mmCIF file of C-alpha atoms in Angstrom:
data_model
loop_
_atom_site.group_PDB
_atom_site.id
_atom_site.type_symbol
_atom_site.label_atom_id
_atom_site.label_comp_id
_atom_site.label_asym_id
_atom_site.label_seq_id
_atom_site.Cartn_x
_atom_site.Cartn_y
_atom_site.Cartn_z
ATOM 1 C CA MET A 21 15.300 -20.977 45.679
ATOM 2 C CA ASP A 22 12.605 -23.629 45.222
ATOM 3 C CA ARG A 23 13.238 -24.133 41.518
ATOM 4 C CA LEU A 24 10.049 -26.115 40.900
ATOM 5 C CA SER A 25 7.908 -23.361 42.431
ATOM 6 C CA ALA A 26 9.814 -20.761 40.430
ATOM 7 C CA TYR A 27 9.131 -22.645 37.205
ATOM 8 C CA GLY A 28 5.445 -22.744 38.133
ATOM 9 C CA MET A 29 5.544 -18.968 38.621
ATOM 10 C CA PHE A 30 7.271 -18.582 35.253
ATOM 11 C CA VAL A 31 4.537 -20.527 33.450
ATOM 12 C CA GLN A 32 1.744 -18.644 35.209
ATOM 13 C CA VAL A 33 3.251 -15.216 34.440
ATOM 14 C CA ALA A 34 3.634 -16.229 30.784
ATOM 15 C CA ARG A 35 0.010 -17.400 30.608
ATOM 16 C CA SER A 36 -1.544 -14.434 32.405
ATOM 17 C CA GLY A 37 0.748 -11.775 30.924
ATOM 18 C CA SER A 38 1.364 -10.079 34.261
ATOM 19 C CA PHE A 39 2.931 -10.630 37.656
ATOM 20 C CA THR A 40 -0.246 -9.557 39.456
ATOM 21 C CA GLY A 41 -2.348 -11.976 37.398
ATOM 22 C CA ALA A 42 0.042 -14.810 38.209
ATOM 23 C CA ALA A 43 -0.025 -13.874 41.900
ATOM 24 C CA ARG A 44 -3.819 -13.959 41.876
ATOM 25 C CA GLN A 45 -3.897 -17.380 40.189
ATOM 26 C CA LEU A 46 -1.295 -18.830 42.555
ATOM 27 C CA GLY A 47 -2.675 -17.206 45.710
ATOM 28 C CA GLN A 48 0.608 -15.469 46.529
ATOM 29 C CA PRO A 49 1.592 -11.815 46.978
ATOM 30 C CA PRO A 50 2.950 -10.112 43.829
ATOM 31 C CA GLN A 51 6.271 -9.499 45.574
ATOM 32 C CA ALA A 52 6.789 -13.251 45.956
ATOM 33 C CA ILE A 53 6.245 -13.757 42.224
ATOM 34 C CA THR A 54 8.662 -10.947 41.392
ATOM 35 C CA ARG A 55 11.336 -12.404 43.694
ATOM 36 C CA GLY A 56 10.817 -15.926 42.344
ATOM 37 C CA ILE A 57 11.204 -14.846 38.716
ATOM 38 C CA ALA A 58 14.252 -12.727 39.545
ATOM 39 C CA ALA A 59 15.883 -15.683 41.323
ATOM 40 C CA LEU A 60 15.115 -17.989 38.392
ATOM 41 C CA GLU A 61 16.577 -15.516 35.906
ATOM 42 C CA ALA A 62 19.701 -15.202 38.055
ATOM 43 C CA HIS A 63 20.008 -18.993 38.238
ATOM 44 C CA LEU A 64 19.642 -19.407 34.464
ATOM 45 C CA GLY A 65 21.696 -16.347 33.578
ATOM 46 C CA VAL A 66 19.084 -15.011 31.115
ATOM 47 C CA ARG A 67 16.141 -12.636 31.182
ATOM 48 C CA LEU A 68 12.861 -14.490 30.750
ATOM 49 C CA PHE A 69 10.536 -11.469 30.506
ATOM 50 C CA GLN A 70 10.547 -7.992 29.036
ATOM 51 C CA ARG A 71 8.980 -5.726 31.643
ATOM 52 C CA SER A 72 7.231 -2.407 31.084
ATOM 53 C CA THR A 73 4.784 -0.330 33.077
ATOM 54 C CA ARG A 74 1.888 -1.716 31.009
ATOM 55 C CA ALA A 75 2.733 -5.302 30.098
ATOM 56 C CA VAL A 76 5.021 -8.285 30.552
ATOM 57 C CA SER A 77 6.137 -10.310 27.532
ATOM 58 C CA LEU A 78 8.456 -13.259 27.011
ATOM 59 C CA THR A 79 11.967 -12.720 25.743
ATOM 60 C CA THR A 80 13.304 -14.994 23.014
ATOM 61 C CA GLU A 81 14.921 -17.146 25.700
ATOM 62 C CA GLY A 82 11.709 -17.238 27.731
ATOM 63 C CA ALA A 83 9.606 -18.220 24.722
ATOM 64 C CA GLY A 84 11.996 -21.061 23.974
ATOM 65 C CA LEU A 85 11.912 -22.319 27.559
ATOM 66 C CA LEU A 86 8.132 -22.134 28.106
ATOM 67 C CA PRO A 87 6.947 -25.246 26.176
ATOM 68 C CA ARG A 88 9.656 -27.385 27.776
ATOM 69 C CA ILE A 89 8.698 -26.304 31.279
ATOM 70 C CA GLU A 90 4.987 -26.794 30.556
ATOM 71 C CA ARG A 91 5.690 -30.356 29.442
ATOM 72 C CA LEU A 92 7.874 -30.946 32.511
ATOM 73 C CA LEU A 93 5.216 -29.692 34.928
ATOM 74 C CA GLY A 94 2.496 -31.604 33.074
ATOM 75 C CA ASP A 95 4.448 -34.847 33.306
ATOM 76 C CA LEU A 96 5.112 -34.235 36.997
ATOM 77 C CA ALA A 97 1.422 -33.581 37.703
ATOM 78 C CA GLU A 98 0.495 -36.743 35.811
ATOM 79 C CA SER A 99 2.958 -38.795 37.837
ATOM 80 C CA GLU A 100 1.691 -37.382 41.128
ATOM 81 C CA ARG A 101 -1.935 -38.089 40.260
ATOM 82 C CA ALA A 102 -1.080 -41.626 39.232
ATOM 83 C CA ALA A 103 0.843 -42.177 42.469
ATOM 84 C CA THR A 104 -2.013 -40.925 44.664
ATOM 85 C CA GLY A 105 -4.688 -42.897 42.848
ATOM 86 C CA MET A 106 -6.517 -39.919 41.353
ATOM 87 C CA LEU A 107 -6.663 -41.698 37.997
ATOM 88 C CA ALA A 108 -8.996 -44.329 39.417
ATOM 89 C CA GLU A 109 -12.328 -42.474 39.425
ATOM 90 C CA PRO A 110 -13.323 -39.257 37.582
ATOM 91 C CA ARG A 111 -14.466 -36.545 39.972
ATOM 92 C CA GLY A 112 -14.825 -32.791 40.087
ATOM 93 C CA GLU A 113 -15.671 -30.549 37.130
ATOM 94 C CA LEU A 114 -14.597 -31.293 33.549
ATOM 95 C CA ALA A 115 -14.869 -28.311 31.172
ATOM 96 C CA ILE A 116 -15.312 -29.222 27.490
ATOM 97 C CA THR A 117 -15.842 -27.139 24.352
ATOM 98 C CA ALA A 118 -16.923 -28.250 20.874
ATOM 99 C CA PRO A 119 -18.492 -26.820 17.701
ATOM 100 C CA VAL A 120 -22.249 -26.428 18.122
ATOM 101 C CA ALA A 121 -23.591 -29.047 15.701
ATOM 102 C CA PHE A 122 -20.850 -31.581 16.469
ATOM 103 C CA GLY A 123 -21.412 -31.114 20.178
ATOM 104 C CA GLN A 124 -25.167 -31.565 19.937
ATOM 105 C CA LEU A 125 -24.861 -34.687 17.806
ATOM 106 C CA HIS A 126 -21.851 -36.425 19.352
ATOM 107 C CA VAL A 127 -20.550 -34.784 22.547
ATOM 108 C CA VAL A 128 -23.819 -34.481 24.474
ATOM 109 C CA PRO A 129 -24.518 -38.255 24.248
ATOM 110 C CA VAL A 130 -20.980 -39.048 25.439
ATOM 111 C CA VAL A 131 -21.295 -36.601 28.328
ATOM 112 C CA GLY A 132 -24.594 -38.206 29.304
ATOM 113 C CA GLU A 133 -22.944 -41.624 29.418
ATOM 114 C CA LEU A 134 -20.058 -40.332 31.546
ATOM 115 C CA LEU A 135 -22.338 -38.613 34.050
ATOM 116 C CA ALA A 136 -24.349 -41.807 34.445
ATOM 117 C CA LEU A 137 -21.195 -43.868 34.990
ATOM 118 C CA HIS A 138 -19.365 -41.454 37.310
ATOM 119 C CA PRO A 139 -21.550 -39.865 40.021
ATOM 120 C CA GLU A 140 -18.678 -37.723 41.349
ATOM 121 C CA LEU A 141 -18.071 -36.106 37.932
ATOM 122 C CA ASP A 142 -19.624 -32.798 36.813
ATOM 123 C CA VAL A 143 -19.333 -31.389 33.276
ATOM 124 C CA ARG A 144 -19.380 -27.807 32.002
ATOM 125 C CA LEU A 145 -20.013 -27.951 28.236
ATOM 126 C CA MET A 146 -19.469 -24.920 25.984
ATOM 127 C CA LEU A 147 -20.821 -25.374 22.444
ATOM 128 C CA ILE A 148 -19.543 -22.560 20.246
ATOM 129 C CA ASP A 149 -18.301 -22.230 16.668
ATOM 130 C CA ARG A 150 -14.933 -20.671 17.442
ATOM 131 C CA ASN A 151 -11.636 -21.920 18.816
ATOM 132 C CA VAL A 152 -11.772 -21.300 22.552
ATOM 133 C CA ARG A 153 -8.494 -20.453 24.304
ATOM 134 C CA LEU A 154 -8.284 -23.384 26.670
ATOM 135 C CA ILE A 155 -5.958 -22.058 29.348
ATOM 136 C CA GLU A 156 -7.260 -18.492 29.399
ATOM 137 C CA GLU A 157 -10.925 -19.582 29.454
ATOM 138 C CA GLY A 158 -10.529 -22.423 31.942
ATOM 139 C CA ILE A 159 -11.310 -25.270 29.537
ATOM 140 C CA ASP A 160 -9.899 -28.753 30.085
ATOM 141 C CA LEU A 161 -10.484 -30.213 26.641
ATOM 142 C CA ALA A 162 -11.672 -29.103 23.187
ATOM 143 C CA VAL A 163 -12.950 -30.817 20.068
ATOM 144 C CA ARG A 164 -11.167 -29.204 17.110
ATOM 145 C CA ILE A 165 -12.117 -29.806 13.484
ATOM 146 C CA GLY A 166 -9.530 -28.911 10.854
ATOM 147 C CA ALA A 167 -5.791 -28.309 10.811
ATOM 148 C CA LEU A 168 -4.298 -27.589 14.236
ATOM 149 C CA GLU A 169 -2.208 -24.546 15.022
ATOM 150 C CA ASP A 170 1.232 -25.104 16.510
ATOM 151 C CA SER A 171 0.976 -24.833 20.288
ATOM 152 C CA THR A 172 2.052 -26.413 23.548
ATOM 153 C CA LEU A 173 -1.284 -28.246 23.764
ATOM 154 C CA ARG A 174 -1.531 -31.989 23.228
ATOM 155 C CA ALA A 175 -3.836 -33.524 20.628
ATOM 156 C CA ARG A 176 -5.468 -36.923 20.124
ATOM 157 C CA ARG A 177 -6.845 -37.561 16.637
ATOM 158 C CA ILE A 178 -10.211 -39.336 16.736
ATOM 159 C CA GLY A 179 -11.165 -39.470 13.074
ATOM 160 C CA THR A 180 -12.146 -37.296 10.135
ATOM 161 C CA VAL A 181 -15.194 -35.662 8.594
ATOM 162 C CA ARG A 182 -16.039 -35.032 4.930
ATOM 163 C CA GLU A 183 -17.122 -31.925 3.113
ATOM 164 C CA VAL A 184 -20.420 -32.485 1.332
ATOM 165 C CA ILE A 185 -22.298 -30.430 -1.256
ATOM 166 C CA VAL A 186 -26.052 -30.653 -0.837
ATOM 167 C CA ALA A 187 -29.325 -29.179 -2.031
ATOM 168 C CA SER A 188 -33.013 -29.800 -1.494
ATOM 169 C CA PRO A 189 -34.876 -32.209 -3.792
ATOM 170 C CA ALA A 190 -37.034 -29.281 -4.957
ATOM 171 C CA TYR A 191 -33.996 -27.200 -5.939
ATOM 172 C CA LEU A 192 -32.425 -30.090 -7.865
ATOM 173 C CA ALA A 193 -35.714 -30.780 -9.655
ATOM 174 C CA ARG A 194 -35.850 -27.125 -10.676
ATOM 175 C CA GLN A 195 -32.191 -26.485 -11.538
ATOM 176 C CA GLY A 196 -30.870 -29.955 -12.368
ATOM 177 C CA VAL A 197 -28.324 -32.213 -10.660
ATOM 178 C CA PRO A 198 -24.682 -31.225 -11.329
ATOM 179 C CA GLY A 199 -22.528 -34.147 -12.443
ATOM 180 C CA SER A 200 -19.166 -32.370 -12.086
ATOM 181 C CA PRO A 201 -17.859 -29.044 -10.749
ATOM 182 C CA ALA A 202 -18.059 -27.670 -14.296
ATOM 183 C CA ASP A 203 -21.841 -28.182 -14.173
ATOM 184 C CA LEU A 204 -22.148 -25.653 -11.353
ATOM 185 C CA ALA A 205 -22.259 -22.789 -13.870
ATOM 186 C CA GLY A 206 -25.618 -21.129 -13.475
ATOM 187 C CA HIS A 207 -26.333 -22.673 -10.070
ATOM 188 C CA ASP A 208 -27.022 -20.646 -6.945
ATOM 189 C CA LEU A 209 -24.758 -21.150 -3.925
ATOM 190 C CA ILE A 210 -25.273 -20.637 -0.200
ATOM 191 C CA ALA A 211 -22.159 -19.647 1.766
ATOM 192 C CA SER A 212 -21.670 -19.609 5.513
ATOM 193 C CA THR A 213 -19.221 -16.997 6.773
ATOM 194 C CA GLY A 214 -18.577 -18.768 10.094
ATOM 195 C CA PRO A 215 -15.124 -20.023 11.249
ATOM 196 C CA ARG A 216 -15.527 -23.351 9.432
ATOM 197 C CA GLY A 217 -18.830 -23.878 7.791
ATOM 198 C CA ALA A 218 -20.411 -23.823 4.378
ATOM 199 C CA GLY A 219 -18.244 -21.168 2.811
ATOM 200 C CA GLU A 220 -14.956 -22.714 1.700
ATOM 201 C CA TRP A 221 -15.940 -24.763 -1.366
ATOM 202 C CA ARG A 222 -12.472 -26.352 -1.564
ATOM 203 C CA MET A 223 -13.613 -28.615 -4.389
ATOM 204 C CA ILE A 224 -14.453 -25.860 -6.838
ATOM 205 C CA GLY A 225 -12.490 -22.815 -5.726
ATOM 206 C CA PRO A 226 -13.889 -19.274 -5.975
ATOM 207 C CA SER A 227 -17.344 -19.149 -7.539
ATOM 208 C CA GLY A 228 -16.047 -17.042 -10.401
ATOM 209 C CA GLN A 229 -14.157 -20.058 -11.735
ATOM 210 C CA THR A 230 -17.366 -22.020 -12.233
ATOM 211 C CA GLY A 231 -19.958 -19.425 -13.115
ATOM 212 C CA ALA A 232 -21.839 -20.279 -9.929
ATOM 213 C CA ARG A 233 -23.251 -17.345 -8.001
ATOM 214 C CA ARG A 234 -23.267 -16.939 -4.237
ATOM 215 C CA ARG A 235 -26.892 -15.910 -3.781
ATOM 216 C CA LEU A 236 -26.816 -16.026 0.009
ATOM 217 C CA ARG A 237 -24.090 -15.416 2.598
ATOM 218 C CA VAL A 238 -25.020 -16.127 6.202
ATOM 219 C CA ASN A 239 -22.999 -16.238 9.431
ATOM 220 C CA SER A 240 -24.824 -19.254 10.856
ATOM 221 C CA VAL A 241 -24.458 -22.877 9.802
ATOM 222 C CA ALA A 242 -27.950 -23.639 11.115
ATOM 223 C CA ALA A 243 -29.423 -20.829 9.016
ATOM 224 C CA ALA A 244 -27.505 -22.020 5.951
ATOM 225 C CA ILE A 245 -28.955 -25.519 6.427
ATOM 226 C CA GLU A 246 -32.467 -24.080 6.686
ATOM 227 C CA ALA A 247 -31.894 -22.082 3.498
ATOM 228 C CA ALA A 248 -30.659 -25.172 1.670
ATOM 229 C CA GLU A 249 -33.692 -27.166 2.823
ATOM 230 C CA ALA A 250 -35.909 -24.313 1.590
ATOM 231 C CA GLY A 251 -34.445 -24.623 -1.907
ATOM 232 C CA VAL A 252 -32.356 -21.434 -2.000
ATOM 233 C CA GLY A 253 -29.364 -23.173 -3.595
ATOM 234 C CA LEU A 254 -26.465 -25.593 -3.287
ATOM 235 C CA ALA A 255 -24.537 -25.477 -0.018
ATOM 236 C CA ASN A 256 -21.291 -26.914 1.330
ATOM 237 C CA PHE A 257 -21.225 -28.390 4.840
ATOM 238 C CA LEU A 258 -19.275 -30.800 6.981
ATOM 239 C CA SER A 259 -20.855 -34.247 6.897
ATOM 240 C CA TYR A 260 -22.009 -34.314 10.528
ATOM 241 C CA GLN A 261 -23.726 -30.926 10.174
ATOM 242 C CA VAL A 262 -26.308 -32.294 7.717
ATOM 243 C CA ALA A 263 -26.372 -35.979 8.706
ATOM 244 C CA ASN A 264 -29.953 -35.739 10.003
ATOM 245 C CA ALA A 265 -31.211 -33.734 7.012
ATOM 246 C CA LEU A 266 -29.660 -36.231 4.586
ATOM 247 C CA ALA A 267 -31.091 -39.203 6.471
ATOM 248 C CA ALA A 268 -34.554 -37.604 6.453
ATOM 249 C CA GLY A 269 -34.391 -36.774 2.749
ATOM 250 C CA ARG A 270 -34.661 -33.012 3.273
ATOM 251 C CA LEU A 271 -31.285 -32.630 1.536
ATOM 252 C CA VAL A 272 -29.539 -34.649 -1.171
ATOM 253 C CA GLU A 273 -25.760 -34.941 -1.614
ATOM 254 C CA VAL A 274 -24.321 -34.164 -5.055
ATOM 255 C CA LEU A 275 -20.828 -34.479 -6.555
ATOM 256 C CA ARG A 276 -19.991 -37.218 -4.046
ATOM 257 C CA THR A 277 -17.457 -38.839 -6.389
ATOM 258 C CA GLU A 278 -15.286 -35.705 -6.516
ATOM 259 C CA PRO A 279 -12.092 -36.225 -4.450
ATOM 260 C CA ILE A 280 -11.836 -33.982 -1.373
ATOM 261 C CA GLU A 281 -9.271 -34.567 1.370
ATOM 262 C CA PRO A 282 -10.949 -35.514 4.680
ATOM 263 C CA ILE A 283 -10.783 -33.012 7.535
ATOM 264 C CA PRO A 284 -9.243 -34.228 10.821
ATOM 265 C CA VAL A 285 -11.100 -34.273 14.138
ATOM 266 C CA ASN A 286 -8.891 -33.902 17.229
ATOM 267 C CA LEU A 287 -9.294 -33.716 20.972
ATOM 268 C CA VAL A 288 -6.981 -30.974 22.274
ATOM 269 C CA PHE A 289 -5.997 -30.504 25.909
ATOM 270 C CA ASP A 290 -3.464 -28.858 28.206
ATOM 271 C CA PRO A 291 -0.609 -31.276 29.053
ATOM 272 C CA ALA A 292 -0.996 -30.335 32.717
ATOM 273 C CA ARG A 293 -4.523 -31.800 32.688
ATOM 274 C CA ALA A 294 -3.673 -34.930 30.703
ATOM 275 C CA ALA A 295 -3.652 -37.157 33.773
ATOM 276 C CA SER A 296 -7.075 -36.051 34.968
ATOM 277 C CA ALA A 297 -9.369 -39.044 35.280
ATOM 278 C CA GLY A 298 -12.208 -37.021 33.766
ATOM 279 C CA THR A 299 -10.118 -36.003 30.762
ATOM 280 C CA ARG A 300 -9.019 -39.573 30.167
ATOM 281 C CA ALA A 301 -12.544 -40.924 30.541
ATOM 282 C CA PHE A 302 -13.902 -38.435 27.992
ATOM 283 C CA ILE A 303 -11.118 -39.170 25.495
ATOM 284 C CA GLU A 304 -11.680 -42.918 25.794
ATOM 285 C CA ALA A 305 -15.450 -42.495 25.379
ATOM 286 C CA MET A 306 -15.003 -40.372 22.239
ATOM 287 C CA VAL A 307 -12.571 -42.926 20.786
ATOM 288 C CA ARG A 308 -15.143 -45.665 21.380
ATOM 289 C CA ARG A 309 -17.874 -43.607 19.705
ATOM 290 C CA ALA A 310 -15.630 -42.989 16.684
ATOM 291 C CA ALA A 311 -14.954 -46.724 16.411
ATOM 292 C CA ARG A 312 -18.700 -47.412 16.332
ATOM 293 C CA GLY A 313 -19.233 -45.455 13.123
ATOM 294 C CA GLY A 314 -17.371 -42.177 12.883
ATOM 295 C CA TRP A 315 -18.769 -38.695 12.792
ATOM 296 C CA GLY A 316 -21.401 -38.744 10.039
#
């Protein structure tokens, strides 16, 4: 048995959830995958998968082995790329995902710089306000804002962002400027119901504790910003989301002195792709951009 190939089959079956899916990804007949997994299980003396007519799932032993094997194969791939000189020049396609506003403001400029520097590099950029499943959706690297879930993915922290409470000058002239969370009683709030937008209000808790009323709930950060600029109410955003509106004076930050823990910004990637020259070039470029002034 080629143990290294069998471990590769094991990882692919675990990721795809089926022997046929793994065979398709690896370009091998399903029977070869079945034989490879059976030989590996015999070698280890444990069952790695629970098999049924409809699905394949990891056993307890298989789930415990998977992250170790993924790290092992990732380290091996990194060593091979380094040995063959593939780290020297980024080439091929690099797939990146990021939240919409963050991507427009910070990722697109970095991608533009990389494409100008590396003529053999192509980039596929997915801007979307949800956590994309990297392996299943063929993504090399993701920008993640907020606490990270436990996973076998690697992460590189590149800074933090703040939560900010803002309103239009017209709204504040009409309703007054709150000096503390207690002053929010009687104010109107705008809440975004997206994955991580203007809806959490960590500083003040549920609106019932302050007397503030959520006058508008919207599932789009961009729409919530427009509503805030139109004077609908106070809104809570991440700092980069309203950096342009604050700079232009369309919105004004309030309650800035209230302590709120910063929110981490991480680059997350599959260990098997860590040695990719494109991945490394993007990470280094984002680190440089963070050092020049952070994320707004």
